[in-house]
mmCIF file of C-alpha atoms and ligand atoms in Angstrom:
data_model
loop_
_atom_site.group_PDB
_atom_site.id
_atom_site.type_symbol
_atom_site.label_atom_id
_atom_site.label_comp_id
_atom_site.label_asym_id
_atom_site.label_seq_id
_atom_site.Cartn_x
_atom_site.Cartn_y
_atom_site.Cartn_z
ATOM 1 C CA UNK A 19 -100.913 -10.495 24.949
ATOM 2 C CA UNK A 20 -99.347 -7.704 27.039
ATOM 3 C CA UNK A 21 -101.064 -7.141 30.373
ATOM 4 C CA UNK A 22 -100.015 -4.843 33.223
ATOM 5 C CA UNK A 23 -101.976 -4.806 36.419
ATOM 6 C CA UNK A 24 -101.384 -2.419 38.910
ATOM 7 C CA UNK A 25 -97.625 -1.956 37.803
ATOM 8 C CA UNK A 26 -95.213 0.457 39.610
ATOM 9 C CA UNK A 27 -91.452 0.995 38.979
ATOM 10 C CA UNK A 28 -89.792 2.930 41.871
ATOM 11 C CA UNK A 29 -86.242 4.210 41.487
ATOM 12 C CA UNK A 30 -83.904 4.798 44.549
ATOM 13 C CA UNK A 31 -85.067 4.763 48.148
ATOM 14 C CA UNK A 32 -87.352 6.885 50.286
ATOM 15 C CA UNK A 33 -87.112 9.916 50.864
ATOM 16 C CA UNK A 34 -85.135 10.555 47.494
ATOM 17 C CA UNK A 35 -87.419 7.626 45.575
ATOM 18 C CA UNK A 36 -88.505 8.367 42.086
ATOM 19 C CA UNK A 37 -91.875 6.960 41.299
ATOM 20 C CA UNK A 38 -91.435 6.533 37.463
ATOM 21 C CA UNK A 39 -94.612 4.285 36.733
ATOM 22 C CA UNK A 40 -97.595 4.341 39.326
ATOM 23 C CA UNK A 41 -99.930 1.516 39.593
ATOM 24 C CA UNK A 42 -100.502 1.289 35.854
ATOM 25 C CA UNK A 43 -103.128 -0.734 34.240
ATOM 26 C CA UNK A 44 -102.596 -1.258 30.703
ATOM 27 C CA UNK A 45 -103.338 -4.143 27.938
ATOM 28 C CA UNK A 46 -102.299 -4.350 24.205
ATOM 29 C CA UNK A 47 -103.445 -6.972 21.838
ATOM 30 C CA UNK A 48 -101.477 -9.230 19.346
ATOM 31 C CA UNK A 49 -101.264 -6.981 16.153
ATOM 32 C CA UNK A 50 -102.011 -3.517 17.628
ATOM 33 C CA UNK A 51 -99.858 -0.356 16.544
ATOM 34 C CA UNK A 52 -99.544 1.931 19.535
ATOM 35 C CA UNK A 53 -97.919 5.138 20.268
ATOM 36 C CA UNK A 54 -96.800 6.147 23.561
ATOM 37 C CA UNK A 55 -96.534 9.856 24.363
ATOM 38 C CA UNK A 56 -96.047 12.346 27.057
ATOM 39 C CA UNK A 57 -93.588 14.999 28.439
ATOM 40 C CA UNK A 58 -89.907 14.223 29.157
ATOM 41 C CA UNK A 59 -89.634 12.472 32.601
ATOM 42 C CA UNK A 60 -93.138 11.067 32.308
ATOM 43 C CA UNK A 61 -92.054 7.416 32.212
ATOM 44 C CA UNK A 62 -92.274 6.347 28.649
ATOM 45 C CA UNK A 63 -88.903 4.630 28.484
ATOM 46 C CA UNK A 64 -89.263 3.245 31.759
ATOM 47 C CA UNK A 65 -92.703 1.757 30.685
ATOM 48 C CA UNK A 66 -91.175 0.600 27.443
ATOM 49 C CA UNK A 67 -88.238 -1.345 29.223
ATOM 50 C CA UNK A 68 -90.584 -2.998 31.369
ATOM 51 C CA UNK A 69 -92.690 -4.254 28.372
ATOM 52 C CA UNK A 70 -89.665 -5.324 27.055
ATOM 53 C CA UNK A 71 -88.519 -7.116 29.966
ATOM 54 C CA UNK A 72 -85.205 -5.208 30.421
ATOM 55 C CA UNK A 73 -86.487 -4.255 33.696
ATOM 56 C CA UNK A 74 -88.652 -5.467 36.074
ATOM 57 C CA UNK A 75 -91.679 -3.757 38.209
ATOM 58 C CA UNK A 76 -91.102 -2.966 41.676
ATOM 59 C CA UNK A 77 -94.915 -4.152 42.388
ATOM 60 C CA UNK A 78 -97.785 -5.339 40.369
ATOM 61 C CA UNK A 79 -98.225 -7.994 37.578
ATOM 62 C CA UNK A 80 -97.036 -8.248 34.110
ATOM 63 C CA UNK A 81 -98.030 -10.894 32.073
ATOM 64 C CA UNK A 82 -96.475 -11.263 28.551
ATOM 65 C CA UNK A 83 -98.085 -13.710 26.229
ATOM 66 C CA UNK A 84 -99.655 -15.316 29.451
ATOM 67 C CA UNK A 85 -96.527 -15.698 31.241
ATOM 68 C CA UNK A 86 -96.180 -13.855 34.549
ATOM 69 C CA UNK A 87 -92.821 -12.095 33.985
ATOM 70 C CA UNK A 88 -91.914 -11.463 37.763
ATOM 71 C CA UNK A 89 -91.929 -15.184 38.244
ATOM 72 C CA UNK A 90 -89.012 -15.987 35.637
ATOM 73 C CA UNK A 91 -85.583 -16.001 36.608
ATOM 74 C CA UNK A 92 -82.887 -14.043 34.700
ATOM 75 C CA UNK A 93 -82.206 -16.967 32.120
ATOM 76 C CA UNK A 94 -86.051 -17.380 31.381
ATOM 77 C CA UNK A 95 -86.463 -13.868 30.918
ATOM 78 C CA UNK A 96 -83.442 -13.282 28.570
ATOM 79 C CA UNK A 97 -84.960 -16.109 26.388
ATOM 80 C CA UNK A 98 -88.345 -14.529 26.294
ATOM 81 C CA UNK A 99 -86.605 -11.205 25.318
ATOM 82 C CA UNK A 100 -84.841 -13.027 22.616
ATOM 83 C CA UNK A 101 -87.991 -14.978 21.444
ATOM 84 C CA UNK A 102 -90.661 -12.456 21.605
ATOM 85 C CA UNK A 103 -89.523 -9.088 21.487
ATOM 86 C CA UNK A 104 -87.305 -6.732 18.951
ATOM 87 C CA UNK A 105 -86.090 -3.561 20.139
ATOM 88 C CA UNK A 106 -85.096 -0.272 18.190
ATOM 89 C CA UNK A 107 -83.475 2.537 20.038
ATOM 90 C CA UNK A 108 -82.947 6.132 19.362
ATOM 91 C CA UNK A 109 -79.170 5.742 19.411
ATOM 92 C CA UNK A 110 -79.029 2.797 16.907
ATOM 93 C CA UNK A 111 -76.425 0.891 18.982
ATOM 94 C CA UNK A 112 -74.791 -0.776 16.056
ATOM 95 C CA UNK A 113 -71.332 -2.234 16.510
ATOM 96 C CA UNK A 114 -69.063 0.286 14.566
ATOM 97 C CA UNK A 115 -66.555 -2.581 13.537
ATOM 98 C CA UNK A 116 -68.864 -4.842 12.045
ATOM 99 C CA UNK A 117 -70.630 -4.540 8.680
ATOM 100 C CA UNK A 118 -74.284 -4.266 8.164
ATOM 101 C CA UNK A 119 -74.772 -8.005 7.687
ATOM 102 C CA UNK A 120 -72.934 -8.971 11.078
ATOM 103 C CA UNK A 121 -74.560 -6.348 13.005
ATOM 104 C CA UNK A 122 -77.912 -7.763 11.980
ATOM 105 C CA UNK A 123 -76.770 -11.368 12.715
ATOM 106 C CA UNK A 124 -75.452 -10.267 16.050
ATOM 107 C CA UNK A 125 -78.567 -11.179 18.218
ATOM 108 C CA UNK A 126 -78.328 -14.901 16.886
ATOM 109 C CA UNK A 127 -75.185 -15.362 18.798
ATOM 110 C CA UNK A 128 -77.171 -15.649 21.828
ATOM 111 C CA UNK A 129 -79.164 -18.413 20.327
ATOM 112 C CA UNK A 130 -78.548 -21.843 21.767
ATOM 113 C CA UNK A 131 -76.806 -22.923 18.303
ATOM 114 C CA UNK A 132 -76.111 -20.528 15.299
ATOM 115 C CA UNK A 133 -79.074 -21.354 13.160
ATOM 116 C CA UNK A 134 -78.438 -22.428 9.493
ATOM 117 C CA UNK A 135 -78.455 -19.935 6.696
ATOM 118 C CA UNK A 136 -78.134 -17.140 9.232
ATOM 119 C CA UNK A 137 -76.453 -14.932 6.765
ATOM 120 C CA UNK A 138 -78.857 -15.428 4.011
ATOM 121 C CA UNK A 139 -81.750 -14.515 6.379
ATOM 122 C CA UNK A 140 -79.488 -11.421 7.730
ATOM 123 C CA UNK A 141 -79.205 -10.360 3.680
ATOM 124 C CA UNK A 142 -82.804 -11.139 3.034
ATOM 125 C CA UNK A 143 -83.906 -8.522 6.222
ATOM 126 C CA UNK A 144 -81.469 -6.005 4.911
ATOM 127 C CA UNK A 145 -82.829 -6.163 1.438
ATOM 128 C CA UNK A 146 -86.521 -5.903 2.760
ATOM 129 C CA UNK A 147 -85.572 -2.628 4.354
ATOM 130 C CA UNK A 148 -83.903 -1.451 1.161
ATOM 131 C CA UNK A 149 -80.286 -2.079 1.945
ATOM 132 C CA UNK A 150 -79.563 -5.072 -0.290
ATOM 133 C CA UNK A 151 -76.598 -2.905 -1.976
ATOM 134 C CA UNK A 152 -75.047 -2.078 1.581
ATOM 135 C CA UNK A 153 -74.458 -5.744 3.072
ATOM 136 C CA UNK A 154 -70.614 -5.000 3.882
ATOM 137 C CA UNK A 155 -70.999 -1.364 4.531
ATOM 138 C CA UNK A 156 -69.768 -0.259 8.314
ATOM 139 C CA UNK A 157 -72.179 1.924 10.310
ATOM 140 C CA UNK A 158 -69.889 4.761 9.726
ATOM 141 C CA UNK A 159 -70.316 4.315 6.211
ATOM 142 C CA UNK A 160 -74.025 4.763 6.312
ATOM 143 C CA UNK A 161 -76.398 7.528 6.861
ATOM 144 C CA UNK A 162 -78.760 7.753 9.802
ATOM 145 C CA UNK A 163 -81.665 6.678 8.450
ATOM 146 C CA UNK A 164 -79.817 3.636 6.716
ATOM 147 C CA UNK A 165 -78.268 2.873 10.251
ATOM 148 C CA UNK A 166 -81.680 2.894 11.624
ATOM 149 C CA UNK A 167 -82.940 0.327 8.862
ATOM 150 C CA UNK A 168 -79.925 -2.055 9.978
ATOM 151 C CA UNK A 169 -81.121 -1.628 13.522
ATOM 152 C CA UNK A 170 -84.531 -2.631 12.487
ATOM 153 C CA UNK A 171 -83.544 -5.644 10.597
ATOM 154 C CA UNK A 172 -81.230 -6.803 13.480
ATOM 155 C CA UNK A 173 -84.427 -6.219 15.954
ATOM 156 C CA UNK A 174 -86.216 -8.673 13.077
ATOM 157 C CA UNK A 175 -83.596 -11.523 12.923
ATOM 158 C CA UNK A 176 -85.206 -13.685 15.713
ATOM 159 C CA UNK A 177 -88.681 -13.229 14.416
ATOM 160 C CA UNK A 178 -90.114 -11.325 17.378
ATOM 161 C CA UNK A 179 -93.899 -10.891 17.465
ATOM 162 C CA UNK A 180 -93.548 -7.505 19.145
ATOM 163 C CA UNK A 181 -91.586 -4.807 18.253
ATOM 164 C CA UNK A 182 -90.723 -2.183 20.719
ATOM 165 C CA UNK A 183 -89.177 1.455 19.694
ATOM 166 C CA UNK A 184 -88.009 4.180 21.707
ATOM 167 C CA UNK A 185 -87.880 7.384 19.749
ATOM 168 C CA UNK A 186 -87.041 5.546 16.740
ATOM 169 C CA UNK A 187 -87.032 8.689 14.451
ATOM 170 C CA UNK A 188 -85.650 11.067 17.068
ATOM 171 C CA UNK A 189 -82.122 11.471 15.385
ATOM 172 C CA UNK A 190 -83.387 11.151 11.851
ATOM 173 C CA UNK A 191 -84.584 13.961 9.375
ATOM 174 C CA UNK A 192 -88.060 14.116 8.186
ATOM 175 C CA UNK A 193 -87.649 12.226 5.225
ATOM 176 C CA UNK A 194 -85.782 9.173 6.661
ATOM 177 C CA UNK A 195 -88.019 9.470 9.728
ATOM 178 C CA UNK A 196 -90.911 8.528 7.338
ATOM 179 C CA UNK A 197 -89.094 5.934 5.794
ATOM 180 C CA UNK A 198 -88.527 4.114 9.079
ATOM 181 C CA UNK A 199 -92.580 4.678 9.901
ATOM 182 C CA UNK A 200 -93.245 3.190 6.466
ATOM 183 C CA UNK A 201 -91.168 -0.039 7.646
ATOM 184 C CA UNK A 202 -92.979 -0.051 10.968
ATOM 185 C CA UNK A 203 -96.448 0.134 9.239
ATOM 186 C CA UNK A 204 -95.576 -2.665 7.063
ATOM 187 C CA UNK A 205 -94.502 -4.893 10.087
ATOM 188 C CA UNK A 206 -97.647 -4.052 11.673
ATOM 189 C CA UNK A 207 -99.785 -5.166 8.498
ATOM 190 C CA UNK A 208 -97.974 -8.369 8.608
ATOM 191 C CA UNK A 209 -99.347 -9.137 11.973
ATOM 192 C CA UNK A 210 -96.570 -7.908 14.324
ATOM 193 C CA UNK A 211 -97.547 -5.809 17.429
ATOM 194 C CA UNK A 212 -95.589 -2.578 17.286
ATOM 195 C CA UNK A 213 -95.171 0.006 20.363
ATOM 196 C CA UNK A 214 -93.404 3.264 19.629
ATOM 197 C CA UNK A 215 -92.387 5.641 22.260
ATOM 198 C CA UNK A 216 -92.237 9.264 20.713
ATOM 199 C CA UNK A 217 -92.549 12.924 21.216
ATOM 200 C CA UNK A 218 -93.602 13.720 17.782
ATOM 201 C CA UNK A 219 -97.462 13.883 17.208
ATOM 202 C CA UNK A 220 -96.829 13.206 13.680
ATOM 203 C CA UNK A 221 -95.237 10.179 14.405
ATOM 204 C CA UNK A 222 -97.879 9.066 16.714
ATOM 205 C CA UNK A 223 -100.666 9.912 14.222
ATOM 206 C CA UNK A 224 -99.620 6.811 12.024
ATOM 207 C CA UNK A 225 -100.319 4.412 15.074
ATOM 208 C CA UNK A 226 -103.751 3.089 15.583
ATOM 209 C CA UNK A 227 -103.871 3.976 19.370
ATOM 210 C CA UNK A 228 -102.443 6.806 21.429
ATOM 211 C CA UNK A 229 -101.258 6.245 25.182
ATOM 212 C CA UNK A 230 -100.350 9.076 27.230
ATOM 213 C CA UNK A 231 -98.444 9.241 30.163
ATOM 214 C CA UNK A 232 -97.913 12.070 32.922
ATOM 215 C CA UNK A 233 -96.021 11.464 36.028
ATOM 216 C CA UNK A 234 -96.048 7.715 35.613
ATOM 217 C CA UNK A 235 -99.822 7.490 35.217
ATOM 218 C CA UNK A 236 -102.220 6.931 32.210
ATOM 219 C CA UNK A 237 -103.471 10.336 31.434
ATOM 220 C CA UNK A 238 -105.503 8.992 28.221
ATOM 221 C CA UNK A 239 -105.787 6.068 26.059
ATOM 222 C CA UNK A 240 -107.522 6.638 22.834
ATOM 223 C CA UNK A 241 -107.950 5.136 19.589
ATOM 224 C CA UNK A 242 -106.609 7.095 16.266
ATOM 225 C CA UNK A 243 -108.994 7.333 13.218
ATOM 226 C CA UNK A 244 -107.286 7.130 9.985
ATOM 227 C CA UNK A 245 -109.865 9.337 8.042
ATOM 228 C CA UNK A 246 -112.763 11.331 9.039
ATOM 229 C CA UNK A 247 -115.623 8.818 9.620
ATOM 230 C CA UNK A 248 -113.138 6.003 8.683
ATOM 231 C CA UNK A 249 -111.978 3.085 11.011
ATOM 232 C CA UNK A 250 -110.854 4.347 14.569
HETATM 233 N N1 ATP B 1 -82.337 4.311 36.185
HETATM 234 C C1 ATP B 1 -82.896 5.210 36.874
HETATM 235 N N2 ATP B 1 -82.555 5.569 38.171
HETATM 236 C C2 ATP B 1 -83.304 6.608 38.713
HETATM 237 N N3 ATP B 1 -83.932 7.337 38.054
HETATM 238 C C3 ATP B 1 -84.787 6.872 36.942
HETATM 239 C C4 ATP B 1 -84.034 5.858 36.095
HETATM 240 N N4 ATP B 1 -84.407 5.847 34.955
HETATM 241 C C5 ATP B 1 -85.559 6.807 34.914
HETATM 242 N N5 ATP B 1 -85.629 7.694 36.180
HETATM 243 C C6 ATP B 1 -86.627 8.571 36.502
HETATM 244 O O1 ATP B 1 -87.920 8.000 36.148
HETATM 245 C C7 ATP B 1 -88.693 9.194 35.641
HETATM 246 C C8 ATP B 1 -89.218 8.711 34.255
HETATM 247 O O2 ATP B 1 -87.936 8.291 33.227
HETATM 248 P P1 ATP B 1 -88.180 7.887 31.706
HETATM 249 O O3 ATP B 1 -86.698 7.734 31.272
HETATM 250 O O4 ATP B 1 -89.179 6.750 31.822
HETATM 251 O O5 ATP B 1 -88.721 9.295 31.128
HETATM 252 P P2 ATP B 1 -89.310 9.366 29.598
HETATM 253 O O6 ATP B 1 -90.639 9.932 29.607
HETATM 254 O O7 ATP B 1 -88.816 8.347 28.586
HETATM 255 O O8 ATP B 1 -88.393 10.820 29.299
HETATM 256 P P3 ATP B 1 -87.851 11.527 27.858
HETATM 257 O O9 ATP B 1 -88.970 11.926 26.979
HETATM 258 O O10 ATP B 1 -87.060 12.609 28.387
HETATM 259 O O11 ATP B 1 -87.043 10.267 27.590
HETATM 260 C C9 ATP B 1 -87.588 10.328 35.604
HETATM 261 O O12 ATP B 1 -87.972 10.998 36.631
HETATM 262 C C10 ATP B 1 -86.194 9.759 35.575
HETATM 263 O O13 ATP B 1 -85.375 10.620 36.283
HETATM 264 MG MG1 MG B 2 -87.058 8.243 27.319
#
C-alpha cells in the first residue's frame, strides 16, 4: 500500500545540495508495524514526511494506496493526508488555548463538513487513550505523556489507516513512553499500519520490522522476531 520506487529528495541547489534521500526503494504493506532507525541526519524525518505527503519526492515514484502521489495537486494531496494518514510528532503540537477535547477535534475543521457527534467521537478517543477524565484540561495542565496521548487521539479522529510517528517517545520518560508504545501496539493489532521513527533500540524492538537508513540510503531492512524461535 506504501510503495516507493527510486525516490530521491534533494534540498537546495548544486554545489550546496543536500541529498537527504537517495534512490530509495521500499514497500510497506497494510497492517505492518515498522520502525525507521539511523543516525541523526540520515534522512528519517525526510522519509517520514514523504510517506506522509507533507513533502514530495524530487524524483522517483511514490504510490500510496495505488495513487501516484506526484500526480496529485495540493488540494488532492491534503485530502489524501486527511483521509489516510495520522501524524504524531516529538513536539506534541497541541494548541495551548484549547482543551484536550477541542485539540482532538481540530483536524475535523478541515473536513468538508463538520461531522455529527464530533465531540462525542473526540471524547471516546480520549477515553480510549486513558484520558476520559481530562477532556477539559488544557495542554499546560497535562503531563508530557498525557499531552502525547491527546496528540495520538487527534491523529486518530479521521480514522486513518496509517499512523506515522516521528520520535513519539523522544520527549517522554520511560514509563510514559511505554504507555504510548502500548497504544501504538493496540492500534496495529486493530489493523492499522504503524510507522515509527526512533533513535531508541527498545522502541524499535517493539515493531515487527526495522528499516535502517544511512546517508539517505537503505542500510538494512529486517523483520524483528518477538521471542526466540517465535514469529519473525
Ligand atoms: N528543509 C530542509 N532544507 C535543507 N536541508 C534539509 C531540510 N530538511 C532536512 N535537510 C537535510 O537532510 C538531511 C536529512 O535530514 P533529516 O531531518 O531527514 O534527518 P533525521 O534522520 O531525521 O535526523 P534526526 O535524527 O536528527 O532527526 C540532513 O542533512 C538535513 O540537514
Ligand atoms: Mg528527524
